[in-house]
PDB file of C-alpha atoms in Angstrom:
ATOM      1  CA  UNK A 197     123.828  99.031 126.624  1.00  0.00           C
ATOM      2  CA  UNK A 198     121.022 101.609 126.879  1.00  0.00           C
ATOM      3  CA  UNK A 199     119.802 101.423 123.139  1.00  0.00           C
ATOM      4  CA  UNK A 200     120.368  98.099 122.216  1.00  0.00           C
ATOM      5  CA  UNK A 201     116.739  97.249 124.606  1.00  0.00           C
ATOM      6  CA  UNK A 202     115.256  99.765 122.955  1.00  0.00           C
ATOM      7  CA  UNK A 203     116.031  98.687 119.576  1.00  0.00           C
ATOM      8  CA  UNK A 204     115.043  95.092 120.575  1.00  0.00           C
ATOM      9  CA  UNK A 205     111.387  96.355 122.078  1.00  0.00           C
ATOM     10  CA  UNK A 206     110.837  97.779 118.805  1.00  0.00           C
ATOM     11  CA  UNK A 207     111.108  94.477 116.986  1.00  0.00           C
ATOM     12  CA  UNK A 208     109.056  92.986 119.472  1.00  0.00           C
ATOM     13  CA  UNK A 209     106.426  95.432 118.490  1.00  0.00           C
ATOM     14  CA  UNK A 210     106.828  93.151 114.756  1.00  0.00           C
ATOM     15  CA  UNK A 211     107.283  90.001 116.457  1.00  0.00           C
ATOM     16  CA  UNK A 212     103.633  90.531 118.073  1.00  0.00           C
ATOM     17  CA  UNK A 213     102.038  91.681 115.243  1.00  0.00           C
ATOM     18  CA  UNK A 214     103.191  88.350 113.323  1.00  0.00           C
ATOM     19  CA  UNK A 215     101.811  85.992 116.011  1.00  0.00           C
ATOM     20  CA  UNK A 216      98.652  87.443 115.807  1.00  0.00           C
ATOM     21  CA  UNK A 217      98.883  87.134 112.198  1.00  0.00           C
ATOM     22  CA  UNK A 218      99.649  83.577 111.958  1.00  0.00           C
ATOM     23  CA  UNK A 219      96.175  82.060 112.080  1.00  0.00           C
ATOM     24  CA  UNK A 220      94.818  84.992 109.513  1.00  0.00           C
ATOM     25  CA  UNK A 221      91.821  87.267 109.367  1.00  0.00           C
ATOM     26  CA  UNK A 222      88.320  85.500 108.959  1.00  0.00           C
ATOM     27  CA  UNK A 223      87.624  85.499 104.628  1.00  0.00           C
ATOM     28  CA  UNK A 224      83.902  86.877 105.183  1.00  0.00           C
ATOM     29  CA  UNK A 225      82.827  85.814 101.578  1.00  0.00           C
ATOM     30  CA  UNK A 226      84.772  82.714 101.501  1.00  0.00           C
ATOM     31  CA  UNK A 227      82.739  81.310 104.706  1.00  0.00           C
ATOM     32  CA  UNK A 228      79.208  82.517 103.322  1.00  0.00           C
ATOM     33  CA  UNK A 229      79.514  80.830 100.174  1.00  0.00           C
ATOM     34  CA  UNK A 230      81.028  77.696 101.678  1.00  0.00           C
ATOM     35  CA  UNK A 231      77.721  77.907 104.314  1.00  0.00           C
ATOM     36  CA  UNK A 232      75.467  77.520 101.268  1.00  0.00           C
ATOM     37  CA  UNK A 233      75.648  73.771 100.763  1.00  0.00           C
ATOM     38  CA  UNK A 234      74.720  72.671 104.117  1.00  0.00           C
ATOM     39  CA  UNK A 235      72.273  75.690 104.095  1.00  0.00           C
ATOM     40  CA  UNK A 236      74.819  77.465 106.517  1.00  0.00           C
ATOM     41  CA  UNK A 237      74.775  74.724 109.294  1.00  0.00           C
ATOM     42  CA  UNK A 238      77.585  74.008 110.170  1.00  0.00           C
ATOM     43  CA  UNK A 239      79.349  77.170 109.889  1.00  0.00           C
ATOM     44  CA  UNK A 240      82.999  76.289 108.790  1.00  0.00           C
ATOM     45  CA  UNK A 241      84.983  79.612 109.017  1.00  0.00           C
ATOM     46  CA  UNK A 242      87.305  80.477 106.374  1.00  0.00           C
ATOM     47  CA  UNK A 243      90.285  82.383 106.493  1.00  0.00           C
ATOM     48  CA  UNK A 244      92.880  84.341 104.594  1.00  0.00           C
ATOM     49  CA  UNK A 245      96.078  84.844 105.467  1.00  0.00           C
ATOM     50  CA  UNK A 246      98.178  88.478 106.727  1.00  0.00           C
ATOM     51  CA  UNK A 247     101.152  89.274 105.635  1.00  0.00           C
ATOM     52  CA  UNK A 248     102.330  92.172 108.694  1.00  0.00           C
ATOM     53  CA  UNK A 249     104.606  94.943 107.242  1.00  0.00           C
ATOM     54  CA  UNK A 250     108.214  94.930 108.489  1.00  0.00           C
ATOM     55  CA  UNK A 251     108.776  98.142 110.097  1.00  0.00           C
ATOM     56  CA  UNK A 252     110.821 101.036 107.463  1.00  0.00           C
ATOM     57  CA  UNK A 253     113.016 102.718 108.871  1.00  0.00           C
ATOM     58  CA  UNK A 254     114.879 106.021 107.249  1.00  0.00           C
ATOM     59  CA  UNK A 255     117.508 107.739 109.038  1.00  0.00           C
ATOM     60  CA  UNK A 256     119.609 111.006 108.474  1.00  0.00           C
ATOM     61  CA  UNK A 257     121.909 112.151 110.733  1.00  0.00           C
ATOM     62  CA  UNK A 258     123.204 115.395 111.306  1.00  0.00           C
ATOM     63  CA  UNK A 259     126.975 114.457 111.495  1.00  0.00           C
ATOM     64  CA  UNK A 260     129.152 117.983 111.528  1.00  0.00           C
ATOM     65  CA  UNK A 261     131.192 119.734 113.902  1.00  0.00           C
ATOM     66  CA  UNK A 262     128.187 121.354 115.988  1.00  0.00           C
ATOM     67  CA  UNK A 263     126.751 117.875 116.556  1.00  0.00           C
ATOM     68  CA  UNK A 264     130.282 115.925 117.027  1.00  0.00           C
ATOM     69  CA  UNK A 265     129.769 115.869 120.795  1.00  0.00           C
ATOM     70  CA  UNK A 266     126.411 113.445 120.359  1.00  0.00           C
ATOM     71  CA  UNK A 267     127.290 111.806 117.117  1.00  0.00           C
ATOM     72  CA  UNK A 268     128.286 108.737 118.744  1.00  0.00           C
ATOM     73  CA  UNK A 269     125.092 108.499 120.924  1.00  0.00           C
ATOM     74  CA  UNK A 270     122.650 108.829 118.081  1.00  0.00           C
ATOM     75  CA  UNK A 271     125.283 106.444 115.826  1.00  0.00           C
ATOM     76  CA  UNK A 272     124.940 103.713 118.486  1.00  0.00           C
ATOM     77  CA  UNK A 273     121.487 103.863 118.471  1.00  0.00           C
ATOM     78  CA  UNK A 274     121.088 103.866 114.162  1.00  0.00           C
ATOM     79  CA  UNK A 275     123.578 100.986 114.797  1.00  0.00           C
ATOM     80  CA  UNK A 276     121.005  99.183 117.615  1.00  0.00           C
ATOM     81  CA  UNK A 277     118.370 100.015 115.593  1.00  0.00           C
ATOM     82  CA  UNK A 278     120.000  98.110 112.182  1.00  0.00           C
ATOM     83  CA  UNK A 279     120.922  94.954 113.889  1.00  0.00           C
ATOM     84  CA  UNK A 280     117.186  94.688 115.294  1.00  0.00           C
ATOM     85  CA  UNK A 281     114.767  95.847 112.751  1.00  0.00           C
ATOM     86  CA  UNK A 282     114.672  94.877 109.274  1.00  0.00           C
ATOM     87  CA  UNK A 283     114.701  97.736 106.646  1.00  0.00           C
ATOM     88  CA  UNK A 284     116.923 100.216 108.102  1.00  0.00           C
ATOM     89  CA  UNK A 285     118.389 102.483 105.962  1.00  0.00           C
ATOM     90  CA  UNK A 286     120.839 105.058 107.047  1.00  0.00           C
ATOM     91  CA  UNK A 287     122.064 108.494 105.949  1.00  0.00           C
ATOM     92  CA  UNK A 288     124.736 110.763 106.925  1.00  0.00           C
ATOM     93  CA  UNK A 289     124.870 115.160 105.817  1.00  0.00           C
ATOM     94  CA  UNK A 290     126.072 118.094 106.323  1.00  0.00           C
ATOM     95  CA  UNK A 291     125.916 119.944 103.194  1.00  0.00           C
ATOM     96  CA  UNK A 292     125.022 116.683 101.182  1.00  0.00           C
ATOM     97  CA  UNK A 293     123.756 113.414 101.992  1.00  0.00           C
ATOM     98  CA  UNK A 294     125.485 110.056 102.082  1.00  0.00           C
ATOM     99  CA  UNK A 295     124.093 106.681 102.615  1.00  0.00           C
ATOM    100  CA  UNK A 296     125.686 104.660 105.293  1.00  0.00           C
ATOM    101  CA  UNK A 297     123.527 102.262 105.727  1.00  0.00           C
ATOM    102  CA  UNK A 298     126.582  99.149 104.508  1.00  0.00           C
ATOM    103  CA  UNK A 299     128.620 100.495 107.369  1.00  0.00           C
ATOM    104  CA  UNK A 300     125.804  99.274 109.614  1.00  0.00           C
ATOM    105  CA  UNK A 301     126.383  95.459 109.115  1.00  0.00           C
ATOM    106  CA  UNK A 302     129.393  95.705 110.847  1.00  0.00           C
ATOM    107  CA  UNK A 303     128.529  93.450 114.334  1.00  0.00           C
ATOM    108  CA  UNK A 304     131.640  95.852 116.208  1.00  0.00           C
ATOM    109  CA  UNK A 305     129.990  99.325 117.386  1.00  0.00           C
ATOM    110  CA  UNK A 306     133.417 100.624 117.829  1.00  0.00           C
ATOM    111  CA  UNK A 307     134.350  99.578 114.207  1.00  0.00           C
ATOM    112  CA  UNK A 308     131.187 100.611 112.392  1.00  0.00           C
ATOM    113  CA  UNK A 309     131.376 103.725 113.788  1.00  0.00           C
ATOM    114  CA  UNK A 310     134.546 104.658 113.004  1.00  0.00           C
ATOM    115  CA  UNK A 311     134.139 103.393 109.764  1.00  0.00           C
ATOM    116  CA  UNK A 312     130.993 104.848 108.683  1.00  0.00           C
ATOM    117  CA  UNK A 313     132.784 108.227 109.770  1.00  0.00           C
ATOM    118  CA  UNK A 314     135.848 107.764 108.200  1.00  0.00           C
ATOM    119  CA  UNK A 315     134.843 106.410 105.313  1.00  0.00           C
ATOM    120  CA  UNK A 316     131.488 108.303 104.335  1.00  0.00           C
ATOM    121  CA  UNK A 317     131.826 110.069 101.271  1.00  0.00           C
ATOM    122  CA  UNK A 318     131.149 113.022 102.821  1.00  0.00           C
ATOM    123  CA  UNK A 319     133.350 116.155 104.082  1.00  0.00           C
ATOM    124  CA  UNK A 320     132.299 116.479 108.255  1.00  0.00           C
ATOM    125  CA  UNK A 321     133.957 119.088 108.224  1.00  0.00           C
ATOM    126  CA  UNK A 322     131.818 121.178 106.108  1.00  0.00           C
ATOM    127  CA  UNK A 323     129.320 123.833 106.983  1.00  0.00           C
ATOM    128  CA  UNK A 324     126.559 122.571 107.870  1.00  0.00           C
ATOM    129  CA  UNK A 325     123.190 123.083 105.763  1.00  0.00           C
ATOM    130  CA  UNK A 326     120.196 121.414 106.094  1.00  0.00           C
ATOM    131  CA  UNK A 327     118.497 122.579 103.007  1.00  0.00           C
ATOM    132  CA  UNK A 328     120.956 121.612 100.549  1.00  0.00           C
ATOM    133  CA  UNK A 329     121.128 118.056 102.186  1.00  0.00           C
ATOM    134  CA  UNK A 330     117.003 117.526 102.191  1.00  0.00           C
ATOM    135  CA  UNK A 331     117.084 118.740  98.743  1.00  0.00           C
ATOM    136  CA  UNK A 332     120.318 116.209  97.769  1.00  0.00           C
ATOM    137  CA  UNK A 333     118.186 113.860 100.082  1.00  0.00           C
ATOM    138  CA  UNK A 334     115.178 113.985  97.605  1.00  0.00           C
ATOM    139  CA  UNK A 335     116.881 114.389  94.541  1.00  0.00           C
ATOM    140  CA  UNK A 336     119.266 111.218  95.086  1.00  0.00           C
ATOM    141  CA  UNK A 337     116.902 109.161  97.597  1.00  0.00           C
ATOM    142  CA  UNK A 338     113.556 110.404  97.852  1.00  0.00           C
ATOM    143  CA  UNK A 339     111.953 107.154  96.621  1.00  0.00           C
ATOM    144  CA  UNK A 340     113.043 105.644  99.679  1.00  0.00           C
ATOM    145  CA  UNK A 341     110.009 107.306 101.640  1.00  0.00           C
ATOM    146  CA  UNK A 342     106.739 105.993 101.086  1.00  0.00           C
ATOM    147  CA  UNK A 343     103.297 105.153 103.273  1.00  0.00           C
ATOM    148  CA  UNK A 344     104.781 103.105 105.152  1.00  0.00           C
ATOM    149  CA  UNK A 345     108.213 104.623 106.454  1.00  0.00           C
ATOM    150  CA  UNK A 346     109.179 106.433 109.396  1.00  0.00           C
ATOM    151  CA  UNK A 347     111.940 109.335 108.636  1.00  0.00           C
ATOM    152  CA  UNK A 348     114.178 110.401 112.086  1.00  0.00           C
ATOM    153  CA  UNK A 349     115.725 113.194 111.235  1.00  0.00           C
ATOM    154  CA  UNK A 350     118.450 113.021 114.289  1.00  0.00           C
ATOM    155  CA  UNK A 351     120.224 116.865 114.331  1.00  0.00           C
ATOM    156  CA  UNK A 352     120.416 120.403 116.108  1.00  0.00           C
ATOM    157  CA  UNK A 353     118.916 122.231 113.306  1.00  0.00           C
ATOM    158  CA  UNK A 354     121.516 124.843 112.651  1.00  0.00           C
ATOM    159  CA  UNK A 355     121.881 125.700 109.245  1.00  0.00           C
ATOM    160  CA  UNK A 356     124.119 128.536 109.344  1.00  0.00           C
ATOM    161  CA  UNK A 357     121.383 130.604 108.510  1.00  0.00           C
ATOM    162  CA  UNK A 358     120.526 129.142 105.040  1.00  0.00           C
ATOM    163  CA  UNK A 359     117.602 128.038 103.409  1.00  0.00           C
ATOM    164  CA  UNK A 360     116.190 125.910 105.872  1.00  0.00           C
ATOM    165  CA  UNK A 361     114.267 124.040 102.617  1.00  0.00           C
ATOM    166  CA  UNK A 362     110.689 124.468 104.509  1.00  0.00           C
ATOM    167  CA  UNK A 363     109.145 123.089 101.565  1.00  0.00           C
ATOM    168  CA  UNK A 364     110.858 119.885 101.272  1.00  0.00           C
ATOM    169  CA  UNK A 365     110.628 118.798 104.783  1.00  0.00           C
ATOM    170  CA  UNK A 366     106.672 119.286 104.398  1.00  0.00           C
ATOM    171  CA  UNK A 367     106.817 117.140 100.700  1.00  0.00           C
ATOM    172  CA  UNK A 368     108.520 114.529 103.214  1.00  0.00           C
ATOM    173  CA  UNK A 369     105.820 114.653 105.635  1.00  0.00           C
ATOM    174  CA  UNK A 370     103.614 114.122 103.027  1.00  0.00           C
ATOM    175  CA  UNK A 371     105.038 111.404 101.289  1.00  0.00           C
ATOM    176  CA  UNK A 372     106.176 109.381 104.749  1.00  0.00           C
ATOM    177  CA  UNK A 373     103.827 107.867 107.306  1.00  0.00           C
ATOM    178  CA  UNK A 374     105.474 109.823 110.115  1.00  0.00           C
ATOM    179  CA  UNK A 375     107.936 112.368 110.669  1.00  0.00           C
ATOM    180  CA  UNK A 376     109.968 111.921 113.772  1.00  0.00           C
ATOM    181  CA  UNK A 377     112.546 114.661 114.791  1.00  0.00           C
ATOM    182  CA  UNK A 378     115.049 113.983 118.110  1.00  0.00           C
ATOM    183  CA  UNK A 379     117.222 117.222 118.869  1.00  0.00           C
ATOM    184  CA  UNK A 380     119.976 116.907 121.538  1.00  0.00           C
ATOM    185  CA  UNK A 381     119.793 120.640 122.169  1.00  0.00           C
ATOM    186  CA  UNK A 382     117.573 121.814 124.998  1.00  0.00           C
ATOM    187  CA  UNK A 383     114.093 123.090 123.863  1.00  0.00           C
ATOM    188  CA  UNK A 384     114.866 126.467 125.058  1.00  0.00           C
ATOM    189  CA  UNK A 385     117.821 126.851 122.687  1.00  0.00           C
ATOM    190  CA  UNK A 386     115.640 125.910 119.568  1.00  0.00           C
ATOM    191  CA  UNK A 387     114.714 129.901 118.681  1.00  0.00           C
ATOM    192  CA  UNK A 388     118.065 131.479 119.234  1.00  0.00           C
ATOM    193  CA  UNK A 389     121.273 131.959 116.707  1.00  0.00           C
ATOM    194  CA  UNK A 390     120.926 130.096 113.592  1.00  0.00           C
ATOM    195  CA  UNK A 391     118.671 127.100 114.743  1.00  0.00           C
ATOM    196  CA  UNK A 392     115.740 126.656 112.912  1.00  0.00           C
ATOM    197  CA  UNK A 393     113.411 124.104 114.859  1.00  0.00           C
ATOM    198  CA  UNK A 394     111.259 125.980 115.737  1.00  0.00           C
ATOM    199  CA  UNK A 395     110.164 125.797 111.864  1.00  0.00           C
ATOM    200  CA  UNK A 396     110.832 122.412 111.508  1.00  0.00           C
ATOM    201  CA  UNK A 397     108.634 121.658 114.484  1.00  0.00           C
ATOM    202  CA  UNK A 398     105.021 122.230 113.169  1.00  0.00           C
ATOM    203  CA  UNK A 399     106.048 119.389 110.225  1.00  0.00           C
ATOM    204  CA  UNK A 400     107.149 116.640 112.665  1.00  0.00           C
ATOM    205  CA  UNK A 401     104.934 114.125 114.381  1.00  0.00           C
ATOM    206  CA  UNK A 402     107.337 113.730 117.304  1.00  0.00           C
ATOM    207  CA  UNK A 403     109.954 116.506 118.490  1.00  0.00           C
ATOM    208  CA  UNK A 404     111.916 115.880 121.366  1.00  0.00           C
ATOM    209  CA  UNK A 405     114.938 116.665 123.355  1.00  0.00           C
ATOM    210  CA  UNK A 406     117.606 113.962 122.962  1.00  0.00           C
ATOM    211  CA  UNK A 407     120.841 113.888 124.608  1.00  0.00           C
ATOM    212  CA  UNK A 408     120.233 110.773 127.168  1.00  0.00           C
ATOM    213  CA  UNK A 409     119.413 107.198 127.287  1.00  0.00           C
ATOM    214  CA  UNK A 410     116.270 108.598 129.290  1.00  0.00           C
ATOM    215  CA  UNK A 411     115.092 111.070 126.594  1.00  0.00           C
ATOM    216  CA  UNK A 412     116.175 108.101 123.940  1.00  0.00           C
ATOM    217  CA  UNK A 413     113.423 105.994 125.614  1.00  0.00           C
ATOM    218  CA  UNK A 414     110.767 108.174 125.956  1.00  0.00           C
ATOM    219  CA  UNK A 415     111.217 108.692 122.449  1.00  0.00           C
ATOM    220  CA  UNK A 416     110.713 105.052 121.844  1.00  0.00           C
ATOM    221  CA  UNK A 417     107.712 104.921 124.043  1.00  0.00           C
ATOM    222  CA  UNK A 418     106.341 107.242 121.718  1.00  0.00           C
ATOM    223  CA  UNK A 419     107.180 105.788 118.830  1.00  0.00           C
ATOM    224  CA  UNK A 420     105.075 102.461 120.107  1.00  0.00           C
ATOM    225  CA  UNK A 421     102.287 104.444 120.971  1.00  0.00           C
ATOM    226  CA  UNK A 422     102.295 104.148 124.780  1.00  0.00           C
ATOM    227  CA  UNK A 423     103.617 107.768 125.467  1.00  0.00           C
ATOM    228  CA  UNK A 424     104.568 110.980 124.345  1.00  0.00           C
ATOM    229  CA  UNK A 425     108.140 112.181 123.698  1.00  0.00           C
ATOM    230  CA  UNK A 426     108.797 114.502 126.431  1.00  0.00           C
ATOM    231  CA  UNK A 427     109.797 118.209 125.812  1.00  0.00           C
ATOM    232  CA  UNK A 428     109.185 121.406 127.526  1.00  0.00           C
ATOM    233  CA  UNK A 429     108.297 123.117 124.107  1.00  0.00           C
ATOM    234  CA  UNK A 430     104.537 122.234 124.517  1.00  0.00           C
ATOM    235  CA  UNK A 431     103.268 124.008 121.313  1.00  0.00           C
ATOM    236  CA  UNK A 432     105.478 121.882 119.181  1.00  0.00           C
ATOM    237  CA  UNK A 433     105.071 118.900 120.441  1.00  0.00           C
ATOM    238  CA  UNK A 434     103.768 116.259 118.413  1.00  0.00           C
ATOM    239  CA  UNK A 435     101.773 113.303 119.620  1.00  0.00           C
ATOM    240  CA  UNK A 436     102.497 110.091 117.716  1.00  0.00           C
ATOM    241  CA  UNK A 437      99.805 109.149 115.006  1.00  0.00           C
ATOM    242  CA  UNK A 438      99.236 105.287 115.146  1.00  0.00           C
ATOM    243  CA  UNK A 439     102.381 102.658 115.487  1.00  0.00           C
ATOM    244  CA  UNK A 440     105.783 102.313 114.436  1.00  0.00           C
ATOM    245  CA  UNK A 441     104.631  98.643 113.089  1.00  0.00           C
TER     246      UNK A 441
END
C-alpha cells in the first residue's frame, strides 16, 4: 500500500512532462522565414513538436540469504514500480544475474513474487558475490544502460569478501544517467565485516538507508528532485543530478 503511491508519483512526473509537451517548443527558424512575406508583421509562431522520454528504469536486486528478510519489501516496490512506469526492466543475483523482469506482469503481488523467486534461474541459495554478478550483468546485459537510464542497485553490499568489481560499477556510472543505490542496512554497519559500501558509495548518485516505507519515500523524493535521500553517512551521500524523467 506504501509503494504503490510512490510508484504512481513517479509516472506523474511523465504524465507532466507530456502535457507540457503537447503544444511543442516554438521552431525559431520556421517562424523567421515564415515572417518574411508579410515583412514579419504578423508574427505567426511556428512550432515543432516534443517527443518526452519515458522514464528507464534498470533494476538488480540483491536476492540471497543475507537480504531474505527485505526481499519482499524491495520486490513489492520493483513490482509497483513495473505496473506504473513504462520500461522497467528487472534483475535478480547473487553470484550471477537473472532477468525477471516477465515475472513482473503478473497483476497478483503475492503470485509474482513467489514466482519470480521460485522460478528465477538462479540458485538463492548461493554465496553471495557482487562482482561476479556486475561482471555477468555487463557481459549478458550491459546494453541495457544507456544516457538515459537510471540503475537501482537494491542490496547490503556483502560480498563475502570478494572482488567487489570497483571497476565495473564505475563503467556503469559512466555509461547510465544516474546511479542510485538503496541499502536496508543501517549506515553505521556499511564499514564492518565483509560489506563493501563504503566503496560503492563514492560511484552512486543517491545512497540511502532502506528498510521502511519512510526511507522508500525519501528515496523517491530524491529521485524527483525535491529532496535528498536521507542517511547519516554524510560523506557518501549523493545529491540527485537532474530528474528521474
Amino acid at each position: 500500500r506504501a509503494s504503490a503511491p510512490l510508484a504512481r508519483r513517479l509516472r506523474a512526473q511523465t504524465a507532466r512532462r507530456k502535457r507540457r509537451a503537447k503544444r511543442g517548443r516554438i521552431d525559431v527558424h520556421a517562424t523567421l522565414r515564415g515572417s518574411l512575406a508579410p515583412s514579419g508583421v504578423p508574427f505567426a509562431p511556428r512550432w515543432k513538436r516534443v517527443h518526452p522520454d519515458r522514464p528507464r528504469l534498470v533494476a538488480l536486486c540483491d536476492v540471497s540469504p543475507s537480504m531474505r528478510s527485505t526481499t519482499r519489501f524491495t520486490l513489492m516496490f520493483l513490482h509497483s514500480i513495473a505496473s506504473e512506469v513504462a520500461r522497467v526492466r528487472s534483475f535478480f543475483f547473487v553470484d550471477r544475474v537473472a532477468e525477471v523482469s516477465g515475472f513482473f506482469r503478473e497483476r497478483r503481488i503475492g503470485r509474482a513474487v513467489a514466482r519470480a523467486l521460485g522460478e528465477a534461474d538462479l540458485d538463492v541459495g548461493a554465496r553471495t558475490d557482487y562482482g561476479s554478478s556486475f561482471r555477468d550483468f555487463d557481459r549478458r546485459f550491459g546494453q541495457v544502460l544507456d544516457k538515459r537510464t537510471t540503475l537501482i542497485i537494491l542490496g547490503d553490499a556483502r560480498s563475502n569478501y570478494s572482488d567487489p568489481a570497483i571497476e565495473r560499477l564505475r563503467a556503469f556510472r559512466r555509461t547510465c544517467r544516474r546511479l542510485v543505490f538503496p541499502n536496508p542496512e543501517s549506515p553505521q554497519f556499511w564499514s564492518t565485516g565483509d560489506s563493501v559500501m563504503s566503496r560503492y558509495a563514492p560511484l552512486c548518485d543517491v545512497v540511502a538507508e532502506c528498510r521502511t516505507p519512510k526511507h522508500l519515500e525519501q528515496i523517491v523524493e530524491a529521485l524527483a528532485g525535491r529532496g535528498k535521500a536521507a542517511t547519516s553517512a554524510a560523506p557518501w551521500e549523493r545529491l540527485p543530478r537532474g530528474r528521474l524523467t
